[in-house]
mmCIF file of C-alpha atoms in Angstrom:
data_model
loop_
_atom_site.group_PDB
_atom_site.id
_atom_site.type_symbol
_atom_site.label_atom_id
_atom_site.label_comp_id
_atom_site.label_asym_id
_atom_site.label_seq_id
_atom_site.Cartn_x
_atom_site.Cartn_y
_atom_site.Cartn_z
ATOM 1 C CA GLY A 3 6.462 7.569 -11.615
ATOM 2 C CA GLN A 4 4.995 4.521 -10.001
ATOM 3 C CA ASN A 5 5.750 3.825 -6.421
ATOM 4 C CA ILE A 6 4.855 1.266 -3.814
ATOM 5 C CA ASP A 7 6.015 1.821 -0.181
ATOM 6 C CA GLN A 8 6.193 -0.856 2.537
ATOM 7 C CA PRO A 9 8.283 -0.902 5.786
ATOM 8 C CA THR A 10 11.563 -2.799 5.201
ATOM 9 C CA GLU A 11 11.418 -4.892 8.278
ATOM 10 C CA MET A 12 9.025 -5.640 11.217
ATOM 11 C CA THR A 13 9.341 -7.748 14.339
ATOM 12 C CA ALA A 14 6.556 -9.382 16.269
ATOM 13 C CA THR A 15 6.049 -12.074 18.908
ATOM 14 C CA GLU A 16 4.565 -15.527 18.417
ATOM 15 C CA GLY A 17 0.873 -15.560 19.039
ATOM 16 C CA ALA A 18 0.522 -11.877 18.610
ATOM 17 C CA ILE A 19 -1.027 -9.739 15.768
ATOM 18 C CA VAL A 20 0.892 -7.716 13.204
ATOM 19 C CA GLN A 21 -0.251 -5.248 10.471
ATOM 20 C CA ILE A 22 1.848 -4.666 7.428
ATOM 21 C CA ASN A 23 1.065 -1.469 5.630
ATOM 22 C CA CYS A 24 1.414 -0.657 1.877
ATOM 23 C CA THR A 25 0.851 2.705 0.159
ATOM 24 C CA TYR A 26 0.919 3.090 -3.601
ATOM 25 C CA GLN A 27 0.988 5.708 -6.398
ATOM 26 C CA THR A 28 0.455 4.113 -9.748
ATOM 27 C CA SER A 29 -0.824 4.977 -13.165
ATOM 28 C CA GLY A 30 -4.268 3.453 -12.787
ATOM 29 C CA PHE A 31 -5.404 0.628 -10.472
ATOM 30 C CA ASN A 32 -6.824 -2.714 -11.264
ATOM 31 C CA GLY A 33 -6.314 -4.553 -8.071
ATOM 32 C CA LEU A 34 -3.762 -5.248 -5.340
ATOM 33 C CA PHE A 35 -2.084 -8.473 -4.339
ATOM 34 C CA TRP A 36 -0.233 -9.679 -1.302
ATOM 35 C CA TYR A 37 2.353 -12.401 -1.712
ATOM 36 C CA GLN A 38 4.411 -14.224 0.954
ATOM 37 C CA GLN A 39 8.017 -15.237 0.075
ATOM 38 C CA HIS A 40 10.125 -17.391 2.302
ATOM 39 C CA ALA A 41 13.924 -16.930 1.937
ATOM 40 C CA GLY A 42 15.202 -18.627 -1.206
ATOM 41 C CA GLU A 43 11.695 -19.530 -2.370
ATOM 42 C CA ALA A 44 9.267 -18.102 -4.887
ATOM 43 C CA PRO A 45 6.419 -15.715 -3.905
ATOM 44 C CA THR A 46 3.187 -17.440 -3.118
ATOM 45 C CA PHE A 47 -0.296 -15.852 -3.387
ATOM 46 C CA LEU A 48 -2.013 -14.641 -0.271
ATOM 47 C CA SER A 49 -4.844 -12.237 -1.222
ATOM 48 C CA TYR A 50 -6.344 -10.083 -3.921
ATOM 49 C CA ASN A 51 -8.275 -6.851 -3.315
ATOM 50 C CA VAL A 52 -9.939 -4.704 -6.001
ATOM 51 C CA LEU A 53 -12.830 -3.185 -3.954
ATOM 52 C CA ASP A 54 -12.599 -1.183 -0.754
ATOM 53 C CA GLY A 55 -12.875 -3.070 2.408
ATOM 54 C CA LEU A 56 -11.617 -6.099 4.364
ATOM 55 C CA GLU A 57 -11.054 -9.549 2.911
ATOM 56 C CA GLU A 58 -10.618 -12.210 5.554
ATOM 57 C CA LYS A 59 -9.007 -15.620 4.887
ATOM 58 C CA GLY A 60 -8.217 -17.594 8.055
ATOM 59 C CA ARG A 61 -5.505 -16.024 10.109
ATOM 60 C CA PHE A 62 -4.697 -13.499 7.238
ATOM 61 C CA SER A 63 -6.770 -10.448 6.274
ATOM 62 C CA SER A 64 -6.207 -7.751 3.767
ATOM 63 C CA PHE A 65 -7.753 -4.322 3.552
ATOM 64 C CA LEU A 66 -8.008 -1.759 0.761
ATOM 65 C CA SER A 67 -8.782 1.883 0.498
ATOM 66 C CA ARG A 68 -8.559 2.960 -3.120
ATOM 67 C CA SER A 69 -9.149 6.707 -2.297
ATOM 68 C CA LYS A 70 -6.140 6.656 0.031
ATOM 69 C CA GLY A 71 -3.928 4.493 -2.053
ATOM 70 C CA TYR A 72 -3.508 2.265 0.998
ATOM 71 C CA SER A 73 -3.647 -1.373 1.885
ATOM 72 C CA TYR A 74 -2.696 -3.521 4.874
ATOM 73 C CA LEU A 75 -2.135 -7.173 5.541
ATOM 74 C CA LEU A 76 -3.117 -8.322 8.993
ATOM 75 C CA LEU A 77 -1.737 -11.524 10.437
ATOM 76 C CA LYS A 78 -3.214 -12.977 13.587
ATOM 77 C CA GLU A 79 -2.096 -15.683 15.955
ATOM 78 C CA LEU A 80 1.388 -15.419 14.594
ATOM 79 C CA GLN A 81 3.430 -18.626 14.136
ATOM 80 C CA MET A 82 7.057 -19.066 13.663
ATOM 81 C CA LYS A 83 6.482 -20.261 10.088
ATOM 82 C CA ASP A 84 5.044 -16.777 9.241
ATOM 83 C CA SER A 85 8.576 -15.504 9.277
ATOM 84 C CA ALA A 86 9.027 -14.362 5.708
ATOM 85 C CA SER A 87 8.919 -11.318 3.328
ATOM 86 C CA TYR A 88 5.503 -9.991 2.491
ATOM 87 C CA LEU A 89 5.208 -8.370 -0.945
ATOM 88 C CA CYS A 90 2.559 -5.848 -2.032
ATOM 89 C CA ALA A 91 1.893 -5.581 -5.724
ATOM 90 C CA VAL A 92 -0.525 -3.322 -7.752
ATOM 91 C CA ILE A 93 -1.898 -3.950 -11.132
ATOM 92 C CA ASP A 94 -1.679 -0.685 -13.115
ATOM 93 C CA SER A 95 -3.713 0.659 -16.035
ATOM 94 C CA ASN A 96 -1.560 -1.411 -18.464
ATOM 95 C CA TYR A 97 -2.314 -4.561 -16.489
ATOM 96 C CA GLN A 98 1.293 -4.729 -15.409
ATOM 97 C CA LEU A 99 2.074 -5.819 -11.907
ATOM 98 C CA ILE A 100 4.186 -3.294 -9.970
ATOM 99 C CA TRP A 101 5.878 -4.659 -6.997
ATOM 100 C CA GLY A 102 6.975 -3.222 -3.621
ATOM 101 C CA ALA A 103 10.318 -4.147 -2.161
ATOM 102 C CA GLY A 104 8.702 -6.340 0.450
ATOM 103 C CA THR A 105 8.526 -6.265 4.257
ATOM 104 C CA LYS A 106 10.697 -8.818 6.103
ATOM 105 C CA LEU A 107 8.758 -10.126 9.087
ATOM 106 C CA ILE A 108 10.687 -11.570 11.982
ATOM 107 C CA ILE A 109 8.755 -13.611 14.533
ATOM 108 C CA LYS A 110 10.253 -14.077 17.962
ATOM 109 C CA PRO A 111 9.191 -16.709 20.405
ATOM 110 C CA GLY B 23 2.633 -30.348 -14.106
ATOM 111 C CA ALA B 24 1.135 -29.176 -10.879
ATOM 112 C CA GLY B 25 3.038 -25.891 -10.799
ATOM 113 C CA VAL B 26 5.460 -23.670 -12.568
ATOM 114 C CA SER B 27 8.914 -25.255 -12.915
ATOM 115 C CA GLN B 28 12.170 -23.571 -13.754
ATOM 116 C CA SER B 29 15.650 -24.951 -14.663
ATOM 117 C CA PRO B 30 18.335 -24.811 -13.740
ATOM 118 C CA ARG B 31 17.717 -23.863 -10.137
ATOM 119 C CA TYR B 32 21.271 -22.537 -9.787
ATOM 120 C CA LYS B 33 23.629 -21.328 -12.447
ATOM 121 C CA VAL B 34 27.169 -20.055 -12.093
ATOM 122 C CA ALA B 35 28.566 -18.311 -15.218
ATOM 123 C CA LYS B 36 31.760 -16.589 -16.066
ATOM 124 C CA ARG B 37 31.474 -13.081 -17.164
ATOM 125 C CA GLY B 38 30.961 -12.975 -20.966
ATOM 126 C CA GLN B 39 29.324 -16.436 -21.019
ATOM 127 C CA ASP B 40 25.811 -16.930 -22.514
ATOM 128 C CA VAL B 41 23.097 -18.510 -20.329
ATOM 129 C CA ALA B 42 19.676 -19.876 -21.064
ATOM 130 C CA LEU B 43 16.966 -20.180 -18.378
ATOM 131 C CA ARG B 44 13.979 -22.403 -18.902
ATOM 132 C CA CYS B 45 10.374 -21.996 -17.620
ATOM 133 C CA ASP B 46 7.583 -24.560 -17.795
ATOM 134 C CA PRO B 47 4.336 -22.798 -16.955
ATOM 135 C CA ILE B 48 1.230 -24.424 -15.585
ATOM 136 C CA SER B 49 -0.494 -26.268 -18.348
ATOM 137 C CA GLY B 50 -3.156 -24.217 -20.059
ATOM 138 C CA HIS B 51 -1.912 -20.820 -18.672
ATOM 139 C CA VAL B 52 -2.027 -18.270 -21.413
ATOM 140 C CA SER B 53 0.117 -15.603 -19.814
ATOM 141 C CA LEU B 54 3.783 -15.921 -18.822
ATOM 142 C CA PHE B 55 5.928 -13.430 -17.105
ATOM 143 C CA TRP B 56 9.670 -13.126 -16.412
ATOM 144 C CA TYR B 57 10.990 -11.118 -13.502
ATOM 145 C CA GLN B 58 14.409 -10.338 -12.028
ATOM 146 C CA GLN B 59 14.647 -10.162 -8.258
ATOM 147 C CA ALA B 60 17.689 -8.771 -6.469
ATOM 148 C CA LEU B 61 18.446 -9.739 -2.853
ATOM 149 C CA GLY B 62 16.092 -7.915 -0.490
ATOM 150 C CA GLN B 63 14.019 -6.377 -3.249
ATOM 151 C CA GLY B 64 10.705 -7.149 -4.896
ATOM 152 C CA PRO B 65 10.509 -8.675 -8.310
ATOM 153 C CA GLU B 66 11.262 -6.314 -11.360
ATOM 154 C CA PHE B 67 9.269 -6.971 -14.435
ATOM 155 C CA LEU B 68 11.252 -8.068 -17.521
ATOM 156 C CA THR B 69 8.796 -9.328 -20.148
ATOM 157 C CA TYR B 70 5.328 -10.787 -20.763
ATOM 158 C CA PHE B 71 3.929 -13.304 -23.146
ATOM 159 C CA GLN B 72 0.314 -14.074 -24.105
ATOM 160 C CA ASN B 73 0.567 -17.464 -25.778
ATOM 161 C CA GLU B 74 3.542 -17.220 -28.125
ATOM 162 C CA ALA B 75 3.292 -13.441 -28.587
ATOM 163 C CA GLN B 76 5.684 -11.251 -26.634
ATOM 164 C CA LEU B 77 3.380 -8.370 -25.821
ATOM 165 C CA ASP B 78 5.662 -6.348 -23.546
ATOM 166 C CA LYS B 79 9.446 -6.517 -23.229
ATOM 167 C CA SER B 80 9.887 -2.997 -21.718
ATOM 168 C CA GLY B 81 11.586 -4.368 -18.632
ATOM 169 C CA LEU B 82 14.449 -6.149 -20.377
ATOM 170 C CA PRO B 83 17.546 -4.153 -19.162
ATOM 171 C CA SER B 84 19.498 -4.399 -22.363
ATOM 172 C CA ASP B 85 19.733 -5.982 -25.792
ATOM 173 C CA ARG B 86 21.767 -8.815 -24.223
ATOM 174 C CA PHE B 87 18.487 -10.176 -22.788
ATOM 175 C CA PHE B 88 16.210 -12.109 -25.135
ATOM 176 C CA ALA B 89 13.100 -14.162 -24.320
ATOM 177 C CA GLU B 90 11.037 -16.451 -26.456
ATOM 178 C CA ARG B 91 8.014 -18.781 -26.169
ATOM 179 C CA PRO B 92 7.805 -20.260 -29.626
ATOM 180 C CA GLU B 93 4.889 -22.664 -29.063
ATOM 181 C CA GLY B 94 3.007 -20.848 -26.415
ATOM 182 C CA SER B 95 4.031 -22.984 -23.435
ATOM 183 C CA VAL B 96 7.773 -23.352 -22.445
ATOM 184 C CA SER B 97 9.687 -20.158 -22.448
ATOM 185 C CA THR B 98 13.421 -19.452 -22.442
ATOM 186 C CA LEU B 99 15.140 -16.385 -21.167
ATOM 187 C CA LYS B 100 18.628 -15.975 -22.744
ATOM 188 C CA ILE B 101 21.304 -13.673 -21.448
ATOM 189 C CA GLN B 102 24.188 -13.049 -23.701
ATOM 190 C CA ARG B 103 27.655 -11.929 -22.658
ATOM 191 C CA THR B 104 26.680 -12.008 -18.966
ATOM 192 C CA GLN B 105 27.944 -9.260 -16.600
ATOM 193 C CA GLN B 106 28.283 -9.318 -12.921
ATOM 194 C CA GLU B 107 25.258 -6.996 -12.549
ATOM 195 C CA ASP B 108 23.132 -9.756 -14.130
ATOM 196 C CA SER B 109 23.493 -11.807 -10.869
ATOM 197 C CA ALA B 110 19.978 -12.137 -9.446
ATOM 198 C CA VAL B 111 17.113 -14.576 -9.040
ATOM 199 C CA TYR B 112 15.158 -14.901 -12.269
ATOM 200 C CA LEU B 113 11.486 -15.746 -11.528
ATOM 201 C CA CYS B 114 8.895 -17.023 -14.024
ATOM 202 C CA ALA B 115 5.194 -16.761 -13.370
ATOM 203 C CA SER B 116 2.111 -17.828 -15.284
ATOM 204 C CA SER B 117 -1.541 -16.981 -15.074
ATOM 205 C CA LEU B 118 -4.618 -18.350 -16.651
ATOM 206 C CA GLN B 119 -5.383 -15.238 -18.616
ATOM 207 C CA GLN B 120 -4.042 -11.695 -18.827
ATOM 208 C CA GLY B 121 -5.073 -8.904 -16.572
ATOM 209 C CA GLN B 122 -6.140 -9.399 -12.985
ATOM 210 C CA GLU B 123 -5.546 -13.076 -12.875
ATOM 211 C CA THR B 124 -3.367 -14.344 -9.980
ATOM 212 C CA GLN B 125 0.222 -15.128 -11.071
ATOM 213 C CA TYR B 126 1.753 -18.369 -9.870
ATOM 214 C CA PHE B 127 5.476 -18.342 -9.523
ATOM 215 C CA GLY B 128 8.164 -20.917 -10.160
ATOM 216 C CA PRO B 129 11.065 -21.559 -7.761
ATOM 217 C CA GLY B 130 13.307 -19.248 -9.680
ATOM 218 C CA THR B 131 16.784 -19.621 -11.201
ATOM 219 C CA ARG B 132 19.514 -18.108 -9.062
ATOM 220 C CA LEU B 133 22.214 -16.806 -11.395
ATOM 221 C CA LEU B 134 25.654 -15.872 -10.205
ATOM 222 C CA VAL B 135 28.105 -14.256 -12.659
ATOM 223 C CA LEU B 136 31.671 -14.292 -11.643
#
């Protein structure tokens, strides 16, 4: 079966750094997305990785290791508005997007 | 429009009632996806269109669920004889092409079946 694992919930302090991990077992791999979803809102695109390595985009970075079936999203200089759920999603061999359950990130002042 | 829009934003239905949920994708986007999202969970795939062709409907939970995109733009997800377990947020997403293209989501329709 296909499986994507993320921690259910994480807590971090404003101004700090947090790393959200994602491991996956899917039938094929054609890329990995990270999406941010605020409560009651639609997911919004954060990053896309298809090759191994780190992609940096402002305060957010995403890392991929295809051999380990592993990715992480790194958020720096945390702000209160970063409180949201972070969803990891993998494109499988059928080009279908397989979603994790999401990690709820709570930022404390 | 500038983004994906969905209507209604909220729908309360009595059990057994039929509902229709509308999605207007980003203009020019070929691919359109419907997802169901339960509280605290990630989106679950329902069905996928490329233009007017429904290429994958493997995620539709039962034959009470039906989706169409007759002219390759607006799509409607219809749920017949709604059940309480159908209560969820229904998300629509579109992408420029199929495959690895980033999917852009609408605000969702929150369906509550009483």
